[in-house]
C-alpha cells in the first residue's frame, strides 16, 4: 500500500508539472513563427466563429489546388484551406478537431491524396498522446518563451489573407506519358486509413457539413486504381466523389504550364482553373450564401485586394 | 520457405531504439506485465518469447539467422562437452605419464570443434559485414595491377546486433572449451542467454557465467527493483535524448556534410562526437541494465566513468568493458600464453632485457587485439586505423613508462598530486578524441584531412556565420546535463550509490527527483518536430 502511495505521489507530481508546463509552452498565437502546428492552415483560428462555409482539408495538395479567395471573388462564398505538408490522417483528425470547435462549415472538401499515406498504429497512438499532453507536443518552445507565455490565455490574431492558399508562379512541366492510363484494378485505402476516413467524415457530418471527396489534378501521385478505390469507398459511404483528373474538359489543366513541380502540385494558374470549376459546381449543387457586401465580411474584401496583388506578382 | 519469409517480413512498425515511444510505451510495459502475470516456472519462457518477438520486430525475417546460429551453438557446445567428458574418462584410467599426451590429443580435437564454431559464427559475420569492403579493396588492387577481373560487390543487410551476438555466442563456446562453464543442455536457457532482448542490440557482451543463471531464475518483480530499474532507464534516456541526439545535427553537419573547413570547428565536432557517442552508448547501457534490474537479471556494467581515466589503456578498461574483457580472454591471453609466445618472450628477455623482452610479446598480442577491435567496429580503413592508433598509443605508453617516471622524478613532479592527475586525465581525453575523429570520419582520408585542418587552420569563425544547428540555449542545456552526468560519475567514482542514497531521503524527495528527471527529459529532449530520431549508434557496429 505504501508503495502504491509513493507511485501515486510520483505520478501526481509529474501530472501537475506536465500540466503547468503545458500551459506555459502552448503557443499563445497562431502566427507561423509562434510555434503552432500546421501554421498555414491555422490562420482559420482568427476567423470569426461560424464565418466559414466551405472547408478544404488534406495535405499539401489542398494549399496548392484550392484558393478560397477565388470563391469569394466570384461567388461571395467564404472558404478556408486547412492543410499541412505530408499530412497523415491522424493529423487531419487533429486539425479538424481544432477547427470544428469554432467553425461549422456547410461543405467540407476532403482532398484524397491523404487517404493513401502510409500510417502505423504506433505513430497514430503517439500522435494522440502528443495532442493530449501539450508539454510534449510543444516541448521545444522552451527556447523561445517570453513573459507573455506565462499567461495561459491564447490570442489568435494572426490573419491570413490568402486563407491557407499557397500561391506559386513557378512552372516545372510534368511527364504525362502515363497520366490517365486506364486500369481495371481497384486500390482501396488501407483498413486503418479507411477507419480514419470514415471517422473524419462522421465528424464533419455531425458538425453539420456535407462532405465531398475530391482528388485534385495530379500526375505524380494519382492513378486509375486509386480513383476506383476512392469511388468504391465513397459509394459505400454515400459520399459524393469528384476525381478532377477525369474532368479534363471542365478543368483544362495543362501540365506543361499549370504545375510547379512536375505534376505533384498545381501552381496558381492551375488552382484558378480548379476554382473556376468549383465555383460553378458549388453554385449548381449547394445554396451557399453570397456574403459580399455584408458588414460582417468587410475584411474579406480587403483580403481580396491582398490576394489579387499576391497572384499578380 | 517463401511463405515463411513473407510471414516474417510482415509490414509492422519496427522497433528502432530503447528510447522510442514504441519500446517505452508499448513493448517494455507489456513485457513487464506479461512477465509479472506469468507463474515462476514460465517466466524464463516468457522472457525468451519476448526476446524473439523483439528481434523479429527489429529485424523481421533475419530472425532466421538468429535461430540457426543458436541451434549451431547449442550442438557445438554439447559436442565440446562430450569431448571433454571422454577426455576426463580417459584421464581417469590413464597412468600419470600418459596424461599430458592424452590432454594434448583431446585438446586438438576440441580445438577443431571450437574452430568450426568460429568459422560458422565469424563466417556469417564476415559475409554480411565485411564482404563488400573486402571485394572493393580486392577490386582496387586488381585495378591497380591492371587485372581485367572485377568482383561484384555484395550488398547484404546486416541483422541488427550481429556483432554483439557473434561475440557473445563465441564467448560461450570458448568458455565451454576452456572448461569454465558446462555446456548448456536446455536449449531454451541457452537461447535466452543468447537472445535476451535488452542486450541483443548493443550488448553488453555477457559471459554465460555472469547472466545465464539469473536469466533463467525467473525472479518475481519487486517494487524496489522496478523503481531502481526505471530510474536508471530514465537517466540513460536523459543522456541519449537531451545530449546525444541534440549533438547529432552538428556532428553530421561537420563530419558528413563538410559545412566548415576550419580546424577549430572540426576539433569541436570531434569533441562533440566523442561526447555524443559516450552519452548515446552509455545511455543505452543504462536502459539495458535498468531493464535487467526490473527483471532481476544481473547484467555486467559496460562503463565505469571512462573520462576519469589517467591513461588510454585505463580508458579502455572503463569504456565498453565487456568488449575489452572479451578481447582480453579470447585473444590477448591465448596469444601471450601460447607456447610460441612463451619461447619468444624468454628469447626476447635474454637479448633485449626484461622490459623490452616482455613488451615484445605483449605488443604482438596487443596488436592482434587492437586490429580486431578496429575491424569489429566496422568495415573501413578508418576503423583499422582507429585500432592501430590505439595500439601505438598504448604500446608507446608502456614502452616509455620507465623513462617518464625517471624524468618526472628528476623534474620533481609529484605524480600523485591532483594537478598531475588532472593533467593525465585531460591528456587521455585529448588522445581519445583524436581516435574518435578517425573513427567517425566518413573515410580515412577525410579523417586525415580533418586532422590536417586542426593542425594548420585552427579557427572558429564559421561557428558564428554558418548554421551548425546548435544555438546558445542548446549549449546551456548540454552543459547543464553534462554537469549532472559528471557529478553522478564523480559520486560513483567515490563509491557512492546515488540511487540508494536518494532512496534514504524523505518520501517527497524520493518522488520529486524522478518526476523532475522525467520532466527534464520531456522538456529538453531533442525529439519531435525539428529533430530526426537517431538510432542507437553502437547498433550499427
Coordinates of N, CA, C and O in Angstrom, one line a residue, chain B residues 59-203:
Chain B
X59 N 14.3 -6.8 -36.7 CA 15.0 -7.4 -37.9 C 14.1 -8.2 -38.8 O 14.7 -8.7 -39.9
X60 N 12.9 -8.4 -38.5 CA 12.0 -9.1 -39.5 C 12.5 -10.5 -39.8 O 12.8 -11.2 -38.9
X61 N 12.6 -10.8 -41.1 CA 12.9 -12.2 -41.4 C 14.3 -12.6 -41.1 O 14.6 -13.8 -41.1
X62 N 15.1 -11.7 -40.7 CA 16.5 -12.0 -40.3 C 16.6 -12.8 -39.0 O 17.7 -13.2 -38.5
X63 N 15.4 -12.9 -38.4 CA 15.4 -13.8 -37.1 C 15.8 -15.2 -37.4 O 16.3 -15.9 -36.6
X64 N 15.7 -15.6 -38.7 CA 16.1 -16.9 -39.1 C 17.6 -17.1 -38.9 O 18.0 -18.2 -38.5
X65 N 18.3 -16.1 -39.1 CA 19.8 -16.2 -38.8 C 20.0 -16.5 -37.3 O 20.8 -17.3 -37.0
X66 N 19.3 -15.7 -36.5 CA 19.5 -15.9 -35.0 C 19.1 -17.3 -34.6 O 19.9 -18.0 -33.9
X67 N 18.0 -17.9 -35.1 CA 17.6 -19.2 -34.7 C 18.6 -20.2 -35.2 O 18.9 -21.2 -34.4
X68 N 19.1 -20.1 -36.4 CA 20.0 -21.0 -37.0 C 21.3 -21.0 -36.2 O 21.9 -22.0 -35.8
X69 N 21.8 -19.8 -35.8 CA 23.0 -19.6 -35.1 C 22.9 -20.3 -33.7 O 23.8 -21.0 -33.2
X70 N 21.7 -20.0 -33.0 CA 21.5 -20.6 -31.7 C 21.6 -22.1 -31.8 O 22.2 -22.8 -31.0
X71 N 20.9 -22.7 -32.8 CA 20.9 -24.1 -33.0 C 22.3 -24.7 -33.1 O 22.7 -25.7 -32.5
X72 N 23.1 -24.0 -34.0 CA 24.5 -24.5 -34.2 C 25.3 -24.4 -32.9 O 26.1 -25.3 -32.5
X73 N 25.2 -23.3 -32.2 CA 26.0 -23.1 -31.0 C 25.6 -24.1 -29.9 O 26.5 -24.7 -29.2
X74 N 24.3 -24.4 -29.8 CA 23.8 -25.4 -28.9 C 24.5 -26.7 -29.1 O 25.1 -27.3 -28.2
X75 N 24.5 -27.2 -30.4 CA 25.1 -28.5 -30.6 C 26.6 -28.5 -30.6 O 27.2 -29.5 -30.2
X76 N 27.2 -27.4 -31.0 CA 28.7 -27.4 -30.9 C 29.1 -27.4 -29.4 O 30.1 -28.0 -29.0
X77 N 28.3 -26.7 -28.6 CA 28.6 -26.7 -27.1 C 28.5 -28.1 -26.5 O 29.4 -28.6 -25.8
X78 N 27.4 -28.9 -26.9 CA 27.2 -30.2 -26.5 C 28.4 -31.1 -27.0 O 28.9 -32.0 -26.2
X79 N 28.8 -30.9 -28.2 CA 29.9 -31.7 -28.8 C 31.2 -31.5 -28.0 O 31.9 -32.4 -27.6
X80 N 31.5 -30.2 -27.7 CA 32.6 -29.9 -26.9 C 32.6 -30.6 -25.5 O 33.5 -31.1 -25.0
X81 N 31.4 -30.5 -24.9 CA 31.2 -31.1 -23.6 C 31.4 -32.6 -23.7 O 32.0 -33.2 -22.8
X82 N 30.9 -33.2 -24.7 CA 31.1 -34.7 -24.9 C 32.5 -35.0 -25.0 O 33.0 -36.0 -24.4
X83 N 33.3 -34.2 -25.8 CA 34.7 -34.5 -25.9 C 35.4 -34.3 -24.6 O 36.3 -35.1 -24.2
X84 N 35.0 -33.3 -23.8 CA 35.6 -33.1 -22.5 C 35.4 -34.3 -21.6 O 36.2 -34.7 -20.8
X85 N 34.1 -34.8 -21.7 CA 33.8 -35.9 -20.8 C 34.6 -37.2 -21.2 O 35.1 -37.9 -20.3
X86 N 34.7 -37.4 -22.5 CA 35.5 -38.5 -23.0 C 37.0 -38.4 -22.5 O 37.6 -39.3 -22.1
X87 N 37.5 -37.1 -22.6 CA 38.9 -36.9 -22.2 C 39.0 -37.2 -20.7 O 40.0 -37.9 -20.3
X88 N 38.1 -36.7 -19.9 CA 38.2 -36.9 -18.5 C 38.1 -38.4 -18.1 O 38.8 -38.9 -17.2
X89 N 37.2 -39.1 -18.8 CA 37.1 -40.6 -18.6 C 38.5 -41.3 -18.9 O 38.9 -42.1 -18.1
X90 N 39.1 -40.9 -20.0 CA 40.3 -41.5 -20.4 C 41.4 -41.1 -19.4 O 42.3 -41.9 -19.1
X91 N 41.4 -39.9 -19.0 CA 42.4 -39.4 -18.0 C 42.3 -40.2 -16.7 O 43.3 -40.4 -16.0
X92 N 41.1 -40.5 -16.3 CA 40.9 -41.2 -15.0 C 41.6 -42.6 -15.0 O 42.1 -43.0 -14.0
X93 N 41.5 -43.2 -16.2 CA 42.1 -44.6 -16.3 C 43.6 -44.5 -16.7 O 44.2 -45.6 -16.6
X94 N 44.1 -43.4 -17.0 CA 45.4 -43.3 -17.6 C 46.5 -43.3 -16.5 O 46.2 -42.9 -15.3
X95 N 47.7 -43.7 -16.8 CA 48.9 -43.6 -15.9 C 49.3 -42.2 -15.9 O 49.0 -41.4 -16.8
X96 N 50.0 -41.8 -14.9 CA 50.5 -40.4 -14.7 C 51.2 -39.9 -15.9 O 51.0 -38.8 -16.4
X97 N 52.1 -40.7 -16.4 CA 53.0 -40.3 -17.5 C 52.3 -40.1 -18.8 O 52.7 -39.3 -19.7
X98 N 51.1 -40.7 -19.0 CA 50.3 -40.6 -20.2 C 49.4 -39.4 -20.3 O 49.0 -39.0 -21.4
X99 N 49.2 -38.8 -19.1 CA 48.1 -37.8 -19.0 C 48.4 -36.6 -19.9 O 47.4 -36.1 -20.6
X100 N 49.6 -36.1 -20.0 CA 49.9 -35.0 -20.8 C 49.6 -35.2 -22.3 O 48.9 -34.4 -23.0
X101 N 50.0 -36.4 -22.8 CA 49.7 -36.7 -24.2 C 48.2 -36.8 -24.5 O 47.7 -36.4 -25.5
X102 N 47.5 -37.4 -23.5 CA 46.1 -37.6 -23.7 C 45.4 -36.2 -23.7 O 44.6 -35.9 -24.6
X103 N 45.8 -35.3 -22.8 CA 45.3 -34.0 -22.8 C 45.5 -33.3 -24.1 O 44.6 -32.6 -24.7
X104 N 46.7 -33.4 -24.6 CA 47.1 -32.7 -25.9 C 46.2 -33.2 -27.0 O 45.7 -32.5 -27.9
X105 N 46.0 -34.5 -27.0 CA 45.3 -35.2 -28.1 C 43.8 -34.7 -28.1 O 43.3 -34.3 -29.1
X106 N 43.2 -34.6 -26.9 CA 41.9 -34.2 -26.8 C 41.7 -32.7 -27.1 O 40.7 -32.2 -27.6
X107 N 42.8 -32.0 -26.6 CA 42.7 -30.5 -26.9 C 42.7 -30.2 -28.4 O 41.9 -29.3 -28.8
X108 N 43.4 -31.0 -29.1 CA 43.4 -30.8 -30.6 C 42.0 -31.0 -31.1 O 41.5 -30.2 -31.9
X109 N 41.4 -32.1 -30.7 CA 40.0 -32.4 -31.1 C 39.1 -31.3 -30.8 O 38.2 -30.9 -31.6
X110 N 39.2 -30.9 -29.5 CA 38.2 -29.8 -29.0 C 38.5 -28.5 -29.8 O 37.6 -27.8 -30.1
X111 N 39.8 -28.3 -30.1 CA 40.1 -27.0 -30.8 C 39.5 -27.0 -32.2 O 39.0 -26.0 -32.7
X112 N 39.4 -28.2 -32.8 CA 38.8 -28.3 -34.1 C 37.3 -27.9 -34.0 O 36.8 -27.2 -34.9
X113 N 36.6 -28.4 -33.0 CA 35.2 -28.1 -32.8 C 35.1 -26.5 -32.6 O 34.2 -25.9 -33.2
X114 N 36.0 -26.0 -31.8 CA 35.9 -24.6 -31.5 C 36.1 -23.8 -32.8 O 35.4 -22.8 -33.1
X115 N 37.1 -24.3 -33.6 CA 37.3 -23.6 -34.9 C 36.1 -23.7 -35.8 O 35.9 -22.7 -36.6
X116 N 35.4 -24.8 -35.7 CA 34.2 -24.9 -36.5 C 33.2 -23.9 -36.1 O 32.6 -23.2 -36.9
X117 N 33.1 -23.7 -34.8 CA 32.2 -22.7 -34.2 C 32.6 -21.3 -34.7 O 31.8 -20.4 -35.1
X118 N 33.9 -21.1 -34.7 CA 34.5 -19.8 -35.1 C 34.2 -19.5 -36.6 O 33.7 -18.4 -37.0
X119 N 34.3 -20.6 -37.4 CA 34.1 -20.5 -38.8 C 32.6 -20.2 -39.1 O 32.2 -19.3 -39.9
X120 N 31.7 -20.9 -38.3 CA 30.2 -20.7 -38.5 C 29.9 -19.2 -38.2 O 29.3 -18.5 -38.9
X121 N 30.3 -18.8 -36.9 CA 29.8 -17.5 -36.4 C 30.5 -16.4 -37.2 O 29.9 -15.4 -37.7
X122 N 31.8 -16.4 -37.2 CA 32.6 -15.3 -37.9 C 32.5 -15.4 -39.4 O 32.6 -14.4 -40.1
X123 N 32.2 -16.6 -39.9 CA 32.0 -16.7 -41.4 C 30.7 -15.9 -41.8 O 30.7 -15.1 -42.7
X124 N 29.7 -16.1 -40.9 CA 28.4 -15.3 -41.2 C 28.7 -13.8 -41.0 O 28.3 -13.0 -41.8
X125 N 29.4 -13.5 -40.0 CA 29.7 -12.0 -39.7 C 30.5 -11.4 -40.8 O 30.2 -10.3 -41.3
X126 N 31.6 -12.1 -41.2 CA 32.4 -11.6 -42.3 C 31.6 -11.4 -43.6 O 31.7 -10.5 -44.3
X127 N 30.8 -12.5 -43.9 CA 30.0 -12.4 -45.1 C 29.1 -11.2 -45.1 O 29.1 -10.4 -46.1
X128 N 28.3 -10.9 -44.1 CA 27.4 -9.8 -44.2 C 28.0 -8.5 -43.9 O 27.6 -7.5 -44.4
X129 N 29.1 -8.5 -43.1 CA 29.6 -7.2 -42.6 C 30.8 -6.7 -43.5 O 31.0 -5.5 -43.7
X130 N 31.7 -7.7 -43.9 CA 32.9 -7.3 -44.5 C 33.1 -7.6 -46.0 O 34.0 -7.2 -46.6
X131 N 32.2 -8.5 -46.5 CA 32.4 -8.9 -47.9 C 32.4 -7.7 -48.9 O 33.3 -7.7 -49.8
X132 N 31.6 -6.7 -48.7 CA 31.6 -5.6 -49.6 C 33.0 -4.8 -49.5 O 33.6 -4.5 -50.5
X133 N 33.4 -4.7 -48.3 CA 34.7 -4.0 -48.0 C 35.9 -4.8 -48.7 O 36.7 -4.2 -49.4
X134 N 35.8 -6.1 -48.4 CA 36.9 -6.9 -49.0 C 36.9 -6.9 -50.5 O 37.9 -6.8 -51.2
X135 N 35.6 -7.0 -51.1 CA 35.5 -7.0 -52.5 C 36.0 -5.7 -53.1 O 36.7 -5.7 -54.1
X136 N 35.6 -4.6 -52.5 CA 36.0 -3.3 -53.0 C 37.5 -3.1 -53.0 O 38.1 -2.6 -54.0
X137 N 38.2 -3.6 -51.9 CA 39.6 -3.5 -51.8 C 40.3 -4.4 -52.8 O 41.3 -4.1 -53.4
X138 N 39.7 -5.6 -52.9 CA 40.3 -6.6 -53.9 C 40.2 -6.0 -55.3 O 41.2 -6.0 -56.1
X139 N 39.1 -5.3 -55.6 CA 38.9 -4.7 -56.9 C 39.9 -3.6 -57.1 O 40.5 -3.4 -58.2
X140 N 40.1 -2.8 -56.1 CA 41.1 -1.7 -56.2 C 42.5 -2.2 -56.5 O 43.2 -1.7 -57.3
X141 N 42.9 -3.3 -55.8 CA 44.2 -3.9 -56.0 C 44.3 -4.4 -57.4 O 45.3 -4.2 -58.1
X142 N 43.2 -5.1 -57.9 CA 43.2 -5.7 -59.2 C 43.3 -4.6 -60.3 O 43.9 -4.7 -61.3
X143 N 42.6 -3.5 -60.0 CA 42.6 -2.4 -60.9 C 44.0 -1.8 -61.0 O 44.5 -1.4 -62.1
X144 N 44.6 -1.6 -59.9 CA 46.0 -1.1 -59.8 C 47.0 -2.0 -60.5 O 47.9 -1.6 -61.2
X145 N 46.7 -3.3 -60.5 CA 47.6 -4.3 -61.2 C 47.2 -4.5 -62.6 O 47.7 -5.3 -63.3
X146 N 46.2 -3.7 -63.0 CA 45.6 -3.7 -64.4 C 45.1 -5.1 -64.7 O 45.2 -5.6 -65.9
X147 N 44.5 -5.7 -63.7 CA 43.9 -7.0 -63.9 C 42.5 -6.8 -64.4 O 41.7 -6.0 -63.8
X148 N 42.0 -7.4 -65.5 CA 40.7 -7.1 -66.0 C 39.5 -7.6 -65.2 O 38.4 -7.2 -65.3
X149 N 39.8 -8.5 -64.2 CA 38.7 -9.1 -63.4 C 38.3 -8.2 -62.3 O 39.1 -7.5 -61.7
X150 N 37.0 -8.0 -62.2 CA 36.4 -7.2 -61.1 C 35.4 -8.0 -60.4 O 34.5 -8.7 -61.0
X151 N 35.4 -8.1 -59.1 CA 34.5 -8.8 -58.3 C 33.2 -8.0 -58.1 O 33.3 -6.8 -58.0
X152 N 32.1 -8.7 -58.1 CA 30.8 -7.9 -57.8 C 30.8 -7.6 -56.3 O 31.2 -8.5 -55.5
X153 N 30.3 -6.4 -56.0 CA 30.3 -6.0 -54.6 C 29.0 -6.4 -54.0 O 27.9 -5.9 -54.4
X154 N 29.0 -7.4 -53.0 CA 27.7 -7.8 -52.5 C 27.0 -6.8 -51.6 O 27.8 -6.0 -51.0
X155 N 25.7 -6.8 -51.5 CA 25.0 -5.8 -50.7 C 24.1 -6.5 -49.7 O 22.9 -6.5 -49.8
X156 N 24.7 -7.0 -48.6 CA 23.9 -7.7 -47.6 C 23.4 -6.7 -46.6 O 24.0 -5.7 -46.3
X157 N 22.2 -7.1 -46.1 CA 21.7 -6.3 -45.0 C 22.0 -7.0 -43.7 O 21.7 -8.2 -43.5
X158 N 22.7 -6.3 -42.8 CA 23.2 -6.9 -41.5 C 22.0 -7.1 -40.6 O 21.3 -6.2 -40.3
X159 N 21.9 -8.3 -40.0 CA 21.0 -8.4 -38.8 C 21.4 -7.5 -37.7 O 22.6 -7.5 -37.4
X160 N 20.5 -6.7 -37.2 CA 20.9 -5.8 -36.1 C 21.5 -6.6 -34.9 O 21.0 -7.6 -34.5
X161 N 22.6 -6.1 -34.4 CA 23.3 -6.7 -33.3 C 24.1 -7.9 -33.6 O 24.6 -8.6 -32.6
X162 N 24.3 -8.2 -34.9 CA 25.1 -9.4 -35.2 C 26.5 -9.4 -34.6 O 27.0 -10.5 -34.2
X163 N 27.1 -8.3 -34.5 CA 28.5 -8.2 -34.0 C 28.5 -8.6 -32.5 O 29.3 -9.3 -32.0
X164 N 27.5 -8.1 -31.8 CA 27.4 -8.4 -30.4 C 27.0 -9.9 -30.1 O 27.6 -10.6 -29.3
X165 N 26.0 -10.3 -30.9 CA 25.6 -11.7 -30.8 C 26.7 -12.7 -31.1 O 27.0 -13.7 -30.4
X166 N 27.5 -12.4 -32.1 CA 28.6 -13.3 -32.5 C 29.6 -13.4 -31.4 O 30.1 -14.5 -31.1
X167 N 30.0 -12.2 -30.8 CA 31.0 -12.2 -29.7 C 30.5 -13.0 -28.5 O 31.2 -13.8 -27.9
X168 N 29.2 -12.8 -28.2 CA 28.6 -13.5 -27.0 C 28.6 -15.0 -27.3 O 28.9 -15.8 -26.4
X169 N 28.1 -15.4 -28.5 CA 28.0 -16.8 -28.8 C 29.4 -17.5 -28.8 O 29.5 -18.6 -28.2
X170 N 30.3 -16.8 -29.4 CA 31.7 -17.4 -29.4 C 32.3 -17.4 -28.0 O 33.0 -18.4 -27.7
X171 N 32.0 -16.4 -27.2 CA 32.5 -16.4 -25.8 C 32.0 -17.6 -25.1 O 32.7 -18.2 -24.3
X172 N 30.7 -17.9 -25.3 CA 30.1 -19.1 -24.7 C 30.9 -20.4 -25.1 O 31.3 -21.2 -24.2
X173 N 31.1 -20.6 -26.4 CA 31.8 -21.8 -26.9 C 33.2 -21.8 -26.3 O 33.7 -22.9 -25.9
X174 N 33.8 -20.6 -26.3 CA 35.2 -20.6 -25.8 C 35.3 -21.0 -24.3 O 36.2 -21.7 -23.9
X175 N 34.3 -20.5 -23.5 CA 34.2 -20.9 -22.1 C 34.0 -22.4 -21.9 O 34.5 -23.0 -21.0
X176 N 33.1 -22.9 -22.8 CA 32.9 -24.4 -22.7 C 34.2 -25.1 -23.0 O 34.6 -26.1 -22.4
X177 N 34.9 -24.6 -24.1 CA 36.2 -25.2 -24.5 C 37.2 -25.2 -23.3 O 37.9 -26.1 -23.1
X178 N 37.2 -24.0 -22.7 CA 38.2 -23.9 -21.6 C 37.8 -24.6 -20.3 O 38.5 -24.8 -19.4
X179 N 36.5 -25.0 -20.3 CA 36.0 -25.7 -19.1 C 35.6 -24.8 -18.0 O 35.3 -25.3 -16.9
X180 N 35.5 -23.5 -18.3 CA 35.0 -22.6 -17.2 C 33.5 -22.7 -17.0 O 33.0 -22.3 -16.0
X181 N 32.8 -23.1 -18.1 CA 31.3 -23.4 -17.9 C 31.0 -24.7 -18.6 O 31.7 -25.2 -19.4
X182 N 29.9 -25.3 -18.1 CA 29.4 -26.6 -18.6 C 28.5 -26.3 -19.8 O 27.8 -25.3 -19.8
X183 N 28.6 -27.1 -20.8 CA 27.7 -26.9 -22.0 C 26.2 -26.9 -21.5 O 25.9 -27.8 -20.7
X184 N 25.4 -26.0 -22.0 CA 24.0 -26.0 -21.6 C 23.2 -27.0 -22.3 O 23.2 -27.1 -23.5
X185 N 22.5 -27.8 -21.5 CA 21.6 -28.9 -22.2 C 20.2 -28.4 -22.5 O 19.5 -29.0 -23.3
X186 N 19.8 -27.3 -21.8 CA 18.5 -26.8 -22.0 C 18.6 -25.7 -23.1 O 19.1 -24.6 -22.9
X187 N 18.0 -26.1 -24.3 CA 18.2 -25.1 -25.4 C 17.4 -23.8 -25.2 O 17.8 -22.8 -25.7
X188 N 16.4 -23.9 -24.4 CA 15.6 -22.7 -24.1 C 16.5 -21.7 -23.3 O 16.5 -20.5 -23.5
X189 N 17.2 -22.3 -22.3 CA 18.1 -21.5 -21.4 C 19.2 -20.8 -22.2 O 19.5 -19.6 -22.1
X190 N 19.8 -21.6 -23.1 CA 20.9 -21.1 -24.0 C 20.3 -20.0 -24.9 O 20.9 -18.9 -25.1
X191 N 19.2 -20.3 -25.5 CA 18.5 -19.3 -26.4 C 18.3 -18.0 -25.7 O 18.5 -16.9 -26.3
X192 N 17.8 -18.1 -24.5 CA 17.5 -16.9 -23.7 C 18.8 -16.1 -23.4 O 18.9 -14.9 -23.6
X193 N 19.9 -16.8 -23.1 CA 21.1 -16.2 -22.8 C 21.6 -15.5 -24.1 O 22.1 -14.3 -24.0
X194 N 21.5 -16.1 -25.2 CA 22.0 -15.5 -26.5 C 21.1 -14.4 -27.1 O 21.6 -13.6 -27.9
X195 N 19.8 -14.4 -26.7 CA 18.9 -13.5 -27.4 C 18.2 -12.5 -26.4 O 17.3 -11.8 -26.9
X196 N 18.5 -12.5 -25.1 CA 17.8 -11.6 -24.2 C 17.7 -10.2 -24.7 O 18.7 -9.6 -25.1
X197 N 16.4 -9.8 -24.9 CA 16.2 -8.6 -25.7 C 16.9 -7.3 -25.3 O 17.3 -6.5 -26.2
X198 N 17.1 -7.0 -24.0 CA 17.8 -5.7 -23.8 C 19.3 -5.7 -24.3 O 19.8 -4.7 -24.7
X199 N 19.9 -6.9 -24.4 CA 21.3 -7.0 -24.7 C 21.6 -7.2 -26.2 O 22.8 -7.1 -26.6
X200 N 20.6 -7.6 -26.9 CA 20.9 -8.1 -28.3 C 21.3 -7.0 -29.3 O 22.0 -7.2 -30.3
X201 N 20.9 -5.8 -29.0 CA 21.2 -4.7 -30.0 C 22.6 -4.1 -29.8 O 23.3 -3.9 -30.7
X202 N 22.9 -3.8 -28.5 CA 24.2 -3.1 -28.3 C 25.0 -3.7 -27.1 O 25.9 -3.1 -26.6
X203 N 24.7 -5.0 -26.8 CA 25.4 -5.6 -25.7 C 24.8 -5.2 -24.3 O 23.7 -4.7 -24.3

